[in-house]
CSV table of C-alpha atoms and ligand atoms in Angstrom, one decimal:
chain,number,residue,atom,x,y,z
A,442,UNK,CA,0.0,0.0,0.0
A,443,UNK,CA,1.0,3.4,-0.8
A,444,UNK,CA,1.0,7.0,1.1
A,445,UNK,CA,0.2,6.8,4.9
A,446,UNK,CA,-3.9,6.7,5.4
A,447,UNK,CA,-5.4,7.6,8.8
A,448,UNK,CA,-5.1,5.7,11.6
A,449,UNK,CA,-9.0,4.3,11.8
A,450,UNK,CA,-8.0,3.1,7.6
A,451,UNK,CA,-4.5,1.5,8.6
A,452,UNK,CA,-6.2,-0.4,11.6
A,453,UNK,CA,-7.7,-2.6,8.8
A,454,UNK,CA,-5.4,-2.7,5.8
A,455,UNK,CA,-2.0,-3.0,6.6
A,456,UNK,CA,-0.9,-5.6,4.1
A,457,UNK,CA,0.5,-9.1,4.7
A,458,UNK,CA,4.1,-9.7,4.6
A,459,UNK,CA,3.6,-12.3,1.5
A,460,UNK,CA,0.3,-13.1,0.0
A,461,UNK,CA,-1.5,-16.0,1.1
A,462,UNK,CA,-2.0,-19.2,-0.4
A,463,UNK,CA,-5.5,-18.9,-0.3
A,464,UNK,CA,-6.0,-15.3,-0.9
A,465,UNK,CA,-7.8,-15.6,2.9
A,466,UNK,CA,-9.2,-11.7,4.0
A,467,UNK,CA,-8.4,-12.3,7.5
A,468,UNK,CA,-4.4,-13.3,8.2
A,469,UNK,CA,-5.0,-16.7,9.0
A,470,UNK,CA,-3.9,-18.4,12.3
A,471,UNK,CA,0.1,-20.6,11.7
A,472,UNK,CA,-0.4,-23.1,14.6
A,473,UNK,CA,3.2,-24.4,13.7
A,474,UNK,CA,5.9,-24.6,15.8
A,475,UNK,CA,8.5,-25.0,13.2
A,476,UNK,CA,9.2,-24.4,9.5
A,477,UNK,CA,10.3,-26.4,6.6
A,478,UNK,CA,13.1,-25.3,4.4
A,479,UNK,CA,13.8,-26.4,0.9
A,480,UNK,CA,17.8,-26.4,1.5
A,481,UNK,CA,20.7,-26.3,4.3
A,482,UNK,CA,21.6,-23.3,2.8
A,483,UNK,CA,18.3,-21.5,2.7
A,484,UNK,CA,18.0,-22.5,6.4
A,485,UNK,CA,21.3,-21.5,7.1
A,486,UNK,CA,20.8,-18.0,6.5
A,487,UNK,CA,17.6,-17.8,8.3
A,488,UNK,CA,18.6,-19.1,10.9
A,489,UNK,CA,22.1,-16.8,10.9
A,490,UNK,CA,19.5,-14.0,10.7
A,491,UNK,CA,21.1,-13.4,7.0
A,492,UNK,CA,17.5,-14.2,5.6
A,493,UNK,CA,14.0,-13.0,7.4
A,494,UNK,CA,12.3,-16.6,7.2
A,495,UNK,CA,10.5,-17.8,10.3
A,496,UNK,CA,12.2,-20.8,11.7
A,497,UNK,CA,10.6,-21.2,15.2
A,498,UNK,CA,7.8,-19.8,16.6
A,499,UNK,CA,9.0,-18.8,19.9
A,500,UNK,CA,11.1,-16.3,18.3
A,501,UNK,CA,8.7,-15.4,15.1
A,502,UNK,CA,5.6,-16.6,13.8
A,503,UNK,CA,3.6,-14.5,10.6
A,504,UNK,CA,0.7,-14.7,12.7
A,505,UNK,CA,2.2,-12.5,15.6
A,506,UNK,CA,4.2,-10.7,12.9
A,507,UNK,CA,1.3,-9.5,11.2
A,508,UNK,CA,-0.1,-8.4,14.6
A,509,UNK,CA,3.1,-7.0,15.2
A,510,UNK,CA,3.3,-5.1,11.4
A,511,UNK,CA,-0.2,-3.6,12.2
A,512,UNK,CA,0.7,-2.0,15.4
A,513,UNK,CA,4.2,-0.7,14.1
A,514,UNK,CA,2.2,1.2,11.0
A,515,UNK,CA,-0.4,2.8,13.0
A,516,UNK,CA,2.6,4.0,16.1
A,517,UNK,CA,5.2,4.3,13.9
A,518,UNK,CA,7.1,2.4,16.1
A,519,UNK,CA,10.8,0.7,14.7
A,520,UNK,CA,10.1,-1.9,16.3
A,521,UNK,CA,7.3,-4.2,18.0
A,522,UNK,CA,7.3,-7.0,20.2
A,523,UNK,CA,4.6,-8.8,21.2
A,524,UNK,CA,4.6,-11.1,23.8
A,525,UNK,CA,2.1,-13.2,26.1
A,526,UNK,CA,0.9,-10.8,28.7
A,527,UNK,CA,1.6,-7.1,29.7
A,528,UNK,CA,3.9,-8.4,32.3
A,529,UNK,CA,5.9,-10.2,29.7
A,530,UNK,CA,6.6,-7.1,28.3
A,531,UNK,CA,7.5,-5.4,31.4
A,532,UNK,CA,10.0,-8.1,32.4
A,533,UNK,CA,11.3,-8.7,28.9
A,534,UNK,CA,12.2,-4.6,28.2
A,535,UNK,CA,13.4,-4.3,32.1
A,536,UNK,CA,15.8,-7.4,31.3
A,537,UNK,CA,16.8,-6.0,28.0
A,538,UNK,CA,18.1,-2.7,30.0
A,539,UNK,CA,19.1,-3.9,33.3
A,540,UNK,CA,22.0,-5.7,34.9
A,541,UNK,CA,23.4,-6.5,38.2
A,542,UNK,CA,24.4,-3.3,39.8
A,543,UNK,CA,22.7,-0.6,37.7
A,544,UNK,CA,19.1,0.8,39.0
A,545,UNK,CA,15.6,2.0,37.8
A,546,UNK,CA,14.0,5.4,39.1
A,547,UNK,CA,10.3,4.6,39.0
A,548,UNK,CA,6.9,5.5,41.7
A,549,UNK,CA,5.7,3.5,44.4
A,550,UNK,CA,2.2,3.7,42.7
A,551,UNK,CA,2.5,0.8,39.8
A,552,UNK,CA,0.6,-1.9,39.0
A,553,UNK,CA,0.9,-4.7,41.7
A,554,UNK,CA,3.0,-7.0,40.0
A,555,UNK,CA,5.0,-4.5,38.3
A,556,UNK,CA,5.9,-3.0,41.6
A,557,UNK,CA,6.6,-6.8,43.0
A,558,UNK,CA,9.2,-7.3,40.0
A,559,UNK,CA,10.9,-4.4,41.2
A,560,UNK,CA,11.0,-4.8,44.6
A,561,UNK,CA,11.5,-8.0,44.9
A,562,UNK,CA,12.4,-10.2,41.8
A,563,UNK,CA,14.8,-7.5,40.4
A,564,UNK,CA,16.4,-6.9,43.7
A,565,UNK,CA,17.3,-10.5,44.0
A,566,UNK,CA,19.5,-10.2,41.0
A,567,UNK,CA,21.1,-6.8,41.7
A,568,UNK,CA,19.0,-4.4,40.0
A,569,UNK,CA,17.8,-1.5,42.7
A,570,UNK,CA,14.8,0.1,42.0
A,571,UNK,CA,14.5,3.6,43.5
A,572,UNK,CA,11.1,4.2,44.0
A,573,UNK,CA,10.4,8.1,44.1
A,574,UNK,CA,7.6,11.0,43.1
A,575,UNK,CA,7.6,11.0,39.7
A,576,UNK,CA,5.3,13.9,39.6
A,577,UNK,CA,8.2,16.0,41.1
A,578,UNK,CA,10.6,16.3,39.0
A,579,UNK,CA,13.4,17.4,41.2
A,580,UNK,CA,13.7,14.4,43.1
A,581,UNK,CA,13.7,12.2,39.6
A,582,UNK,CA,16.7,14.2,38.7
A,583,UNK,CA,17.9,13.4,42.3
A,584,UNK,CA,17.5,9.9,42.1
A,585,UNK,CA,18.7,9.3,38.5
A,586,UNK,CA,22.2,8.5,38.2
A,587,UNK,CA,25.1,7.2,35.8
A,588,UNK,CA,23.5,3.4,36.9
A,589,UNK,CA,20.5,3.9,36.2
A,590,UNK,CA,19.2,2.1,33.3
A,591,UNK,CA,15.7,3.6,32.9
A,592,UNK,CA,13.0,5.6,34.3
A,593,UNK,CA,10.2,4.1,34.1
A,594,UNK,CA,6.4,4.5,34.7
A,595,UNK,CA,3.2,4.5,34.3
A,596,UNK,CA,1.2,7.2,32.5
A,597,UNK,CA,-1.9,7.2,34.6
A,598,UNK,CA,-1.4,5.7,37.9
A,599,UNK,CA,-3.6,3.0,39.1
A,600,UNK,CA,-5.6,3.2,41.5
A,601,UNK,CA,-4.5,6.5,42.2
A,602,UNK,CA,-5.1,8.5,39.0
A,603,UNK,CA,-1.8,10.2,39.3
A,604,UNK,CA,-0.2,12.1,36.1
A,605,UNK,CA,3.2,12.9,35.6
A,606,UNK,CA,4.8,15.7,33.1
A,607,UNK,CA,5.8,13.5,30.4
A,608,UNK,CA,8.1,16.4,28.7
A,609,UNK,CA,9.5,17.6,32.2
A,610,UNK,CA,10.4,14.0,32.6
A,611,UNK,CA,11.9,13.1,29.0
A,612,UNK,CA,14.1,16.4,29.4
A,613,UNK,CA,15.4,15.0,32.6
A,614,UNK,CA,16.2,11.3,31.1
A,615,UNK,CA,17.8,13.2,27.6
A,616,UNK,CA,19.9,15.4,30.1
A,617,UNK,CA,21.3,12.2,32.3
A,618,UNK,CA,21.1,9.9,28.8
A,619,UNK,CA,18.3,8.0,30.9
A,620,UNK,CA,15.6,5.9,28.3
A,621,UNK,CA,11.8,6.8,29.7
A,622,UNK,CA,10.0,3.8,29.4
A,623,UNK,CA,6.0,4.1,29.8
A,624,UNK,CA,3.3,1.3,30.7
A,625,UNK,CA,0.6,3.3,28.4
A,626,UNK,CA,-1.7,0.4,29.1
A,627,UNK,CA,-4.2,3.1,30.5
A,628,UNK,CA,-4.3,5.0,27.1
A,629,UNK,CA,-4.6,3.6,23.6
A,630,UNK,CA,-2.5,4.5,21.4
A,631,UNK,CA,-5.1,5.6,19.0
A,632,UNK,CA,-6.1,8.6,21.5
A,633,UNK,CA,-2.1,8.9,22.8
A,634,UNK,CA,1.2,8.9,21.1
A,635,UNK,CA,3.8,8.0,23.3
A,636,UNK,CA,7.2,8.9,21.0
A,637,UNK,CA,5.5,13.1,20.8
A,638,UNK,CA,6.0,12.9,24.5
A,639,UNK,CA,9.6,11.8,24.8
A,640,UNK,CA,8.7,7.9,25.4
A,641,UNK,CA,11.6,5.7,24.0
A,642,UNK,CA,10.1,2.9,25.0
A,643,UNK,CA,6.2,1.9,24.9
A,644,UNK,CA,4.9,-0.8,27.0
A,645,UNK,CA,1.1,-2.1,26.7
A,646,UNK,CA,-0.9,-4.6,28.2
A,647,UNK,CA,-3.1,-5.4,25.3
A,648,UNK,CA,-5.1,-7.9,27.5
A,649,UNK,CA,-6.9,-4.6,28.3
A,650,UNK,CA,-7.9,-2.5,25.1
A,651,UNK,CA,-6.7,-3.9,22.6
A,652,UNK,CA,-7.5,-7.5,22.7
A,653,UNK,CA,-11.4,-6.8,22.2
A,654,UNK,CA,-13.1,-7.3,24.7
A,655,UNK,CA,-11.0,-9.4,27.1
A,656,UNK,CA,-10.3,-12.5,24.5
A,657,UNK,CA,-6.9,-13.5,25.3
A,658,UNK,CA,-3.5,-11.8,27.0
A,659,UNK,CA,-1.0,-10.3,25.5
A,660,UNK,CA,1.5,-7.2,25.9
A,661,UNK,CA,3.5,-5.4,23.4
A,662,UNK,CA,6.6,-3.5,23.5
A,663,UNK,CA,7.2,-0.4,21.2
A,664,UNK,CA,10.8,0.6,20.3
A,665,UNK,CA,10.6,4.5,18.7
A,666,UNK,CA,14.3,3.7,18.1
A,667,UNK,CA,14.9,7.4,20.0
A,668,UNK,CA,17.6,6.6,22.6
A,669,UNK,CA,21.1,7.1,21.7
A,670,UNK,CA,22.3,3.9,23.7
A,671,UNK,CA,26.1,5.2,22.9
A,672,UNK,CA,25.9,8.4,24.5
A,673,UNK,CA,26.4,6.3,28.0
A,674,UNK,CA,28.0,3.7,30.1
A,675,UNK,CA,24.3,1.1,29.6
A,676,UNK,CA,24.2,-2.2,29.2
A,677,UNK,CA,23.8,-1.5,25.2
A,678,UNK,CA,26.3,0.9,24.7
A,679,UNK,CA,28.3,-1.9,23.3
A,680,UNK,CA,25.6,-2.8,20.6
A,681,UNK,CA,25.0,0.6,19.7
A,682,UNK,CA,28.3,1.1,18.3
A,683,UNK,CA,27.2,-1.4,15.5
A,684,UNK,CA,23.5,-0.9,15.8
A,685,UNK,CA,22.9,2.8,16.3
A,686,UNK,CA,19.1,3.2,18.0
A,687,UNK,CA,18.0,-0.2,16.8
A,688,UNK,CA,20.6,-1.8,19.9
A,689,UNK,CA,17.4,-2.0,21.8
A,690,UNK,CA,15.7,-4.0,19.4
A,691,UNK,CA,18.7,-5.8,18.6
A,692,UNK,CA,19.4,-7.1,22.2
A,693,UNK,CA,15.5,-8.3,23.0
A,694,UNK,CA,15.1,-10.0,19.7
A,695,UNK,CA,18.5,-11.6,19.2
A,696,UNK,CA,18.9,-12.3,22.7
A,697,UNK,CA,16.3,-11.7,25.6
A,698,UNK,CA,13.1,-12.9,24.2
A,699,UNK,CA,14.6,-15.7,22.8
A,700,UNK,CA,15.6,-17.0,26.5
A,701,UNK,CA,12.9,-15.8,28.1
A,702,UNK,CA,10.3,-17.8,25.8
A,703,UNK,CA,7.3,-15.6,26.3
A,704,UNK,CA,6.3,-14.9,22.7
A,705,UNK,CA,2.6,-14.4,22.3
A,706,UNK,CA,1.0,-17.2,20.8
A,707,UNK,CA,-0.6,-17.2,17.3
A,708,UNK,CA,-4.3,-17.5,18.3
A,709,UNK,CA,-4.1,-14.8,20.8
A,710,UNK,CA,-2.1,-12.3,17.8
A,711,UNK,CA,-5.2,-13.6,15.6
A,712,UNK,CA,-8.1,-12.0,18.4
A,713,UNK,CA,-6.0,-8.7,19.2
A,714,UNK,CA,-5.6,-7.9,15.8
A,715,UNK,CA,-9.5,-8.5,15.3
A,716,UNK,CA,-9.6,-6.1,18.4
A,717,UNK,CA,-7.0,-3.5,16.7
A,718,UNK,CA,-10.1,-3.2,13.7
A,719,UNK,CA,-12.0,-2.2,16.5
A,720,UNK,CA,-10.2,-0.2,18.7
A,721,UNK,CA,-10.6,3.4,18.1
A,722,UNK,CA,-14.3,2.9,17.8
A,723,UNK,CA,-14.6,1.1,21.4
A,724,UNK,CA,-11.9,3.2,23.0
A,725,UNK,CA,-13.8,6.2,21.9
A,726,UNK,CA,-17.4,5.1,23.4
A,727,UNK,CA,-15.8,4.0,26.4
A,728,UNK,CA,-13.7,6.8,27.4
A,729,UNK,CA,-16.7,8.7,26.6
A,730,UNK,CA,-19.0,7.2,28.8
A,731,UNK,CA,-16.7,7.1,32.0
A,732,UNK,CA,-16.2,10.6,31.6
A,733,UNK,CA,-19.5,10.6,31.8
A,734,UNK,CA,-20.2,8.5,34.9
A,735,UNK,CA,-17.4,10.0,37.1
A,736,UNK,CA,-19.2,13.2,37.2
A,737,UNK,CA,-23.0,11.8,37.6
A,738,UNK,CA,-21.3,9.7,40.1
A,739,UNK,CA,-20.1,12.3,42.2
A,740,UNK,CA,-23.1,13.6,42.6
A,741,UNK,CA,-24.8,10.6,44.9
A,742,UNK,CA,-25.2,9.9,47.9
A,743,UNK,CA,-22.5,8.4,50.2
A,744,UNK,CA,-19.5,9.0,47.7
A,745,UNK,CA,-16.5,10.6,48.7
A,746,UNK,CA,-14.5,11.9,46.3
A,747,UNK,CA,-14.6,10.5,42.3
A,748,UNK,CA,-11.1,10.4,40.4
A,749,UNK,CA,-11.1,10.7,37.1
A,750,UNK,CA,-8.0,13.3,35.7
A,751,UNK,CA,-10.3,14.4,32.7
A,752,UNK,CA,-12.9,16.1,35.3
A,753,UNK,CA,-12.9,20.3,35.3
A,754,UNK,CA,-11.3,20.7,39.0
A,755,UNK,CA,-9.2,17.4,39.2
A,756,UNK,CA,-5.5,18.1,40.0
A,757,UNK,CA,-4.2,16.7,37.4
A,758,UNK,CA,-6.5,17.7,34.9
A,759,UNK,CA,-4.6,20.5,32.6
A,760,UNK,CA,-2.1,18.2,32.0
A,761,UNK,CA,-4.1,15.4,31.4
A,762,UNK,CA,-5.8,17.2,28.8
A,763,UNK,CA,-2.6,18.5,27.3
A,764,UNK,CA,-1.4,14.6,26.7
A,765,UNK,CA,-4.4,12.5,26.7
A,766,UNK,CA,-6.9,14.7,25.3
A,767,UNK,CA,-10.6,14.8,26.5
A,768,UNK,CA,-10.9,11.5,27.9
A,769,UNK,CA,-8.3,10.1,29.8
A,770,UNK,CA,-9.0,6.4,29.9
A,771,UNK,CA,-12.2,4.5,30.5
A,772,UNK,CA,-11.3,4.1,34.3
A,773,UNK,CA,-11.8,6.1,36.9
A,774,UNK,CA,-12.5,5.5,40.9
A,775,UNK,CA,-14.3,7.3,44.1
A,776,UNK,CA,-14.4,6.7,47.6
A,777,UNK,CA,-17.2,5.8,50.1
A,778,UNK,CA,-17.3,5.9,53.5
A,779,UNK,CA,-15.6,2.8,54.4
A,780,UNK,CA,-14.3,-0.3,53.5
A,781,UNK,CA,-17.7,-1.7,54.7
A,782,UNK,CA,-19.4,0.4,52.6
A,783,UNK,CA,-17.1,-0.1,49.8
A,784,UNK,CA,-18.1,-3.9,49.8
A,785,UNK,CA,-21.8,-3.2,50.2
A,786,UNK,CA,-22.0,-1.5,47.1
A,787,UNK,CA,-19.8,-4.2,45.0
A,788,UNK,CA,-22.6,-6.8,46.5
A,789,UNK,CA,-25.0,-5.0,45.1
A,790,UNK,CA,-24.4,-4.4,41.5
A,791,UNK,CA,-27.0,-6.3,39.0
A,792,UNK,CA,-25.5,-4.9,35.7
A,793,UNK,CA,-21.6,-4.1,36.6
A,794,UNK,CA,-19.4,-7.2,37.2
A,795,UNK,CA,-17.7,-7.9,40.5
A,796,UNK,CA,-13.9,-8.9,38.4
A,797,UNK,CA,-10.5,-7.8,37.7
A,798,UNK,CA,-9.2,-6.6,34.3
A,799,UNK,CA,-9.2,-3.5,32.7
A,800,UNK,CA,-11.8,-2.5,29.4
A,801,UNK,CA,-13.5,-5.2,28.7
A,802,UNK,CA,-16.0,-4.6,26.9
A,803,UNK,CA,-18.4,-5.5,30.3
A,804,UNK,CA,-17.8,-2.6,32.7
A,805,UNK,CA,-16.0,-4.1,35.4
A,806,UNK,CA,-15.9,-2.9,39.6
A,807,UNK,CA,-13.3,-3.9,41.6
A,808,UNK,CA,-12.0,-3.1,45.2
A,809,UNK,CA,-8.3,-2.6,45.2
A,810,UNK,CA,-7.1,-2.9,48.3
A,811,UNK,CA,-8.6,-6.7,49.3
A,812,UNK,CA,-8.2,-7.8,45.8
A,813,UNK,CA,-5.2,-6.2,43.3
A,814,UNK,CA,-3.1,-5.2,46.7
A,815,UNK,CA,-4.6,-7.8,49.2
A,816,UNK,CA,-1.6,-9.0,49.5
A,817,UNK,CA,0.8,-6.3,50.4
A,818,UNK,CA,1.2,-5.3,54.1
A,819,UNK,CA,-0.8,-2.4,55.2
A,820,UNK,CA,1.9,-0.2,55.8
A,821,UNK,CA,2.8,-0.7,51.8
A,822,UNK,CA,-1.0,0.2,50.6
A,823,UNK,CA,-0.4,3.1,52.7
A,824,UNK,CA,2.8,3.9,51.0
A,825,UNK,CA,1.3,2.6,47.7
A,826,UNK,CA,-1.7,5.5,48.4
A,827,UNK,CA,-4.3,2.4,48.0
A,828,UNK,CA,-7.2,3.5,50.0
A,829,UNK,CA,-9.8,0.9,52.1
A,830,UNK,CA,-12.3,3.6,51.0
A,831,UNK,CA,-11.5,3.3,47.0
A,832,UNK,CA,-13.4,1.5,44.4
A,833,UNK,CA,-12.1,1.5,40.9
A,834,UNK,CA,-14.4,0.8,37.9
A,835,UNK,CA,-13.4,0.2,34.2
A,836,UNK,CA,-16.3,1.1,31.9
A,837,UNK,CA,-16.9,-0.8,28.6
A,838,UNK,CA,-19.6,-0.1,26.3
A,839,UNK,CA,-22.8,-0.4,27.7
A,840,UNK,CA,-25.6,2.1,27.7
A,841,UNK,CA,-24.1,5.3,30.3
A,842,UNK,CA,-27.9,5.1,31.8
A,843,UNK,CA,-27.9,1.7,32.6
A,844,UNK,CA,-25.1,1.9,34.0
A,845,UNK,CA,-26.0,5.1,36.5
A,846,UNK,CA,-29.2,3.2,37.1
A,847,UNK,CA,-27.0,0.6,38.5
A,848,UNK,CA,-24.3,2.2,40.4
A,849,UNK,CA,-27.3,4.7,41.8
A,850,UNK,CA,-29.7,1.7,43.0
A,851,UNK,CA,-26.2,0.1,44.8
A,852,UNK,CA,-25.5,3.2,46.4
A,853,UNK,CA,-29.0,3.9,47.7
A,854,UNK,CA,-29.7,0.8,49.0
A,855,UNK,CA,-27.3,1.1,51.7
A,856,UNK,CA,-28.7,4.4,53.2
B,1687,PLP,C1,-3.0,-5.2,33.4
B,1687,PLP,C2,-1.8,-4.3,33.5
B,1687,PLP,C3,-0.5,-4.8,33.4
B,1687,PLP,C4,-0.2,-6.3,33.3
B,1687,PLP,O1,-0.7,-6.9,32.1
B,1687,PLP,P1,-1.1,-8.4,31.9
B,1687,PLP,O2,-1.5,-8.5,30.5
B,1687,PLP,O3,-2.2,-8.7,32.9
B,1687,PLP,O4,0.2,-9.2,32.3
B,1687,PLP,C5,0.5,-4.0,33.4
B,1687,PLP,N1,0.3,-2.6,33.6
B,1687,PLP,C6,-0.9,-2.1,33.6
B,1687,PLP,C7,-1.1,-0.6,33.7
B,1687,PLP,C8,-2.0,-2.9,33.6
B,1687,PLP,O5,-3.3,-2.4,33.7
């Protein structure tokens, strides 16, 4: 295909890699492991990487490619990676930056096991992880250092809606010759583009958005190719004197990935590109209607205080708007009373479902504290800023009505 088309139009017709056999309109799904080749010398060079043939599909598979193809034409991205789950993703960029000795300047307030990799499963191989307030930018410049492999966070906190200055943040890491990695799970990146920011490196659980309506997990990684890796003493300086930019890339698909063995799996690539087709459309409904609900909610009985960072008097909410746009994500959260009363609600939901997961298309309530964090001591929620009080909701794509009607006949009958 020829000049660039807009994004909704490349959602659907990025073109295969070769044409199939059978002229099929959707990519069709290569459950094979392995891959035949005609001579020693053909699989020679594919397998010295001097060809691009796929040879095994822990490491490629056209499915996954072709999942992988679509995302890099609508991002832009150098490079994609898509692997089994968000936290796949996480672990598999982390590893791809980290070793023994250097450290990562990130927040206390991640998702659960995000934060546990850090604290604990990095820290048992040397990595230190120096958790600080990301939304001051002083003490990130404090805390970075000529170890430290990354900054990394999340764009919207979760649960507690926090927003840090992306630019403020990227001129910090280009100053110490720091990557920014970003989980943008929170925000599609059909209403968010990461690399305008200063992002190097994109993380997304696609379990959420983008696989359509909660069909399968998956997580991608997005290399803009924007980090000079030579400038500094990292982990991939080395590379980058053959490899430029692309060292990244380089490293987690010659090497990390490979070991690590968490490639997503052809049927799942097959449902999240179905749920790329669709993902403007839903993202744009949802967002919509959980702007919505945050501020009818705010107004009933018994609740607290509603977080959403695309509300008119929420603290975060200029700069929200100046990198998310009107509708910051189809989640938002609000307090009641207690954790009693927080419970009492949940119970008594008829439409919203009492489950984990983030934008299905079902609109999902949670409690974070007992469930996501339930875990953690209580001196760490406290740290974490994960309230007793707080229930988080993910909308999806039911009528906004139905869904008041709902959360208002839960709330009353408690009074
Ligand atoms: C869900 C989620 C993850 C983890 O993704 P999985 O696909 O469940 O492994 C990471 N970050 C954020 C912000 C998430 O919401």
């Amino acid at each position: 295909m020829s000049a660039k088309k807009s994004l909704e139009t490349d959602l659907l017709h990025t073109p295969y890699a070769k044409a199939d056999a059978y002229n099929a309109l959707s990519m069709p799904v290569y459950h094979s492991a392995a891959y035949e080749f005609d001579t020693a010398e053909q699989m020679e060079l594919a397998f010295t990487g001097k060809a691009a043939d796929h040879t095994y599909s822990r490491i490629t598979n056209p499915t996954v490619q072709y999942f992988e193809d679509r995302v890099r034409t609508i991002t832009g991205a150098f490079n994609v990676t898509a692997l089994n789950s968000g936290m796949a993703a996480i672990t598999n960029a982390i590893l791809t930056v980290a070793k023994a000795g250097s450290n990562i300047v990130t927040s206390r307030h991640l998702f659960g096991n995000t934060y546990s990799f850090f604290a604990s499963t990095l820290a048992d191989f040397g990595v230190e992880t120096r958790f600080c307030d990301l939304t001051n930018l002083n003490a990130v410049a404090e805390s970075t250092d000529e170890k430290t492999c990354a900054v990394f966070l999340e764009i919207i906190t979760n649960p507690q809606m926090e927003v840090a200055d992306l630019k403020g943040l990227s001129a910090i890491c280009k100053t110490k010759n720091v990557p920014l990695i970003a989980d943008t799970t929170i925000v599609p990146f059909c209403a968010f583009q990461a690399k305008n920011f200063g992002v190097d490196i994109e993380i997304v659980s696609s379990t959420k958005y983008i696989s359509g309506g909660a069909t399968s997990l998956g997580g991608l990684i997005l290399d803009y190719a924007t980090f000079d890796w030579s400038k500094s003493d990292n982990k991939l300086s080395g590379l980058a004197k053959s490899f430029g930019n692309a060292a990244f890339t380089v490293k987690l698909r010659k090497e990390i990935h490979r070991n690590m063995g968490a490639y997503m799996t052809p049927h799942a690539a097959y449902m999240q590109t179905l749920g790329l087709e669709t993902l403007e459309l839903r993202y744009l409904k949802a967002s919509q209607t959980c702007k919505e609900l945050a501020q009818r909610v705010a107004s009933l009985p018994g609740v607290e205080a509603t977080n959403y960072t695309g509300l008119t008097g929420n603290e975060y909410a200029a700069l929200s708007k100046s990198q998310f746009g009107e509708y910051p994500g189809a989640m938002f959260t609000f307090n009641l009373a207690s954790r009693e009363a927080a419970f009492s609600f949940l119970n008594k939901l008829k439409l919203v479902k009492r489950a984990t997961n983030l934008f299905d298309n079902k609109t999902l309530a949670i409690h974070p504290a007992s469930t996501i964090f339930g875990t953690f001591a209580p001196e760490d929620r406290v740290r974490m800023n994960v309230s007793d009080k707080t229930i988080r909701i993910s909308v999806g794509l039911e009528n906004a009505d139905d869904l008041f009607q709902d959360f208002t006949q839960a709330l009353s009958a408690q009074q």
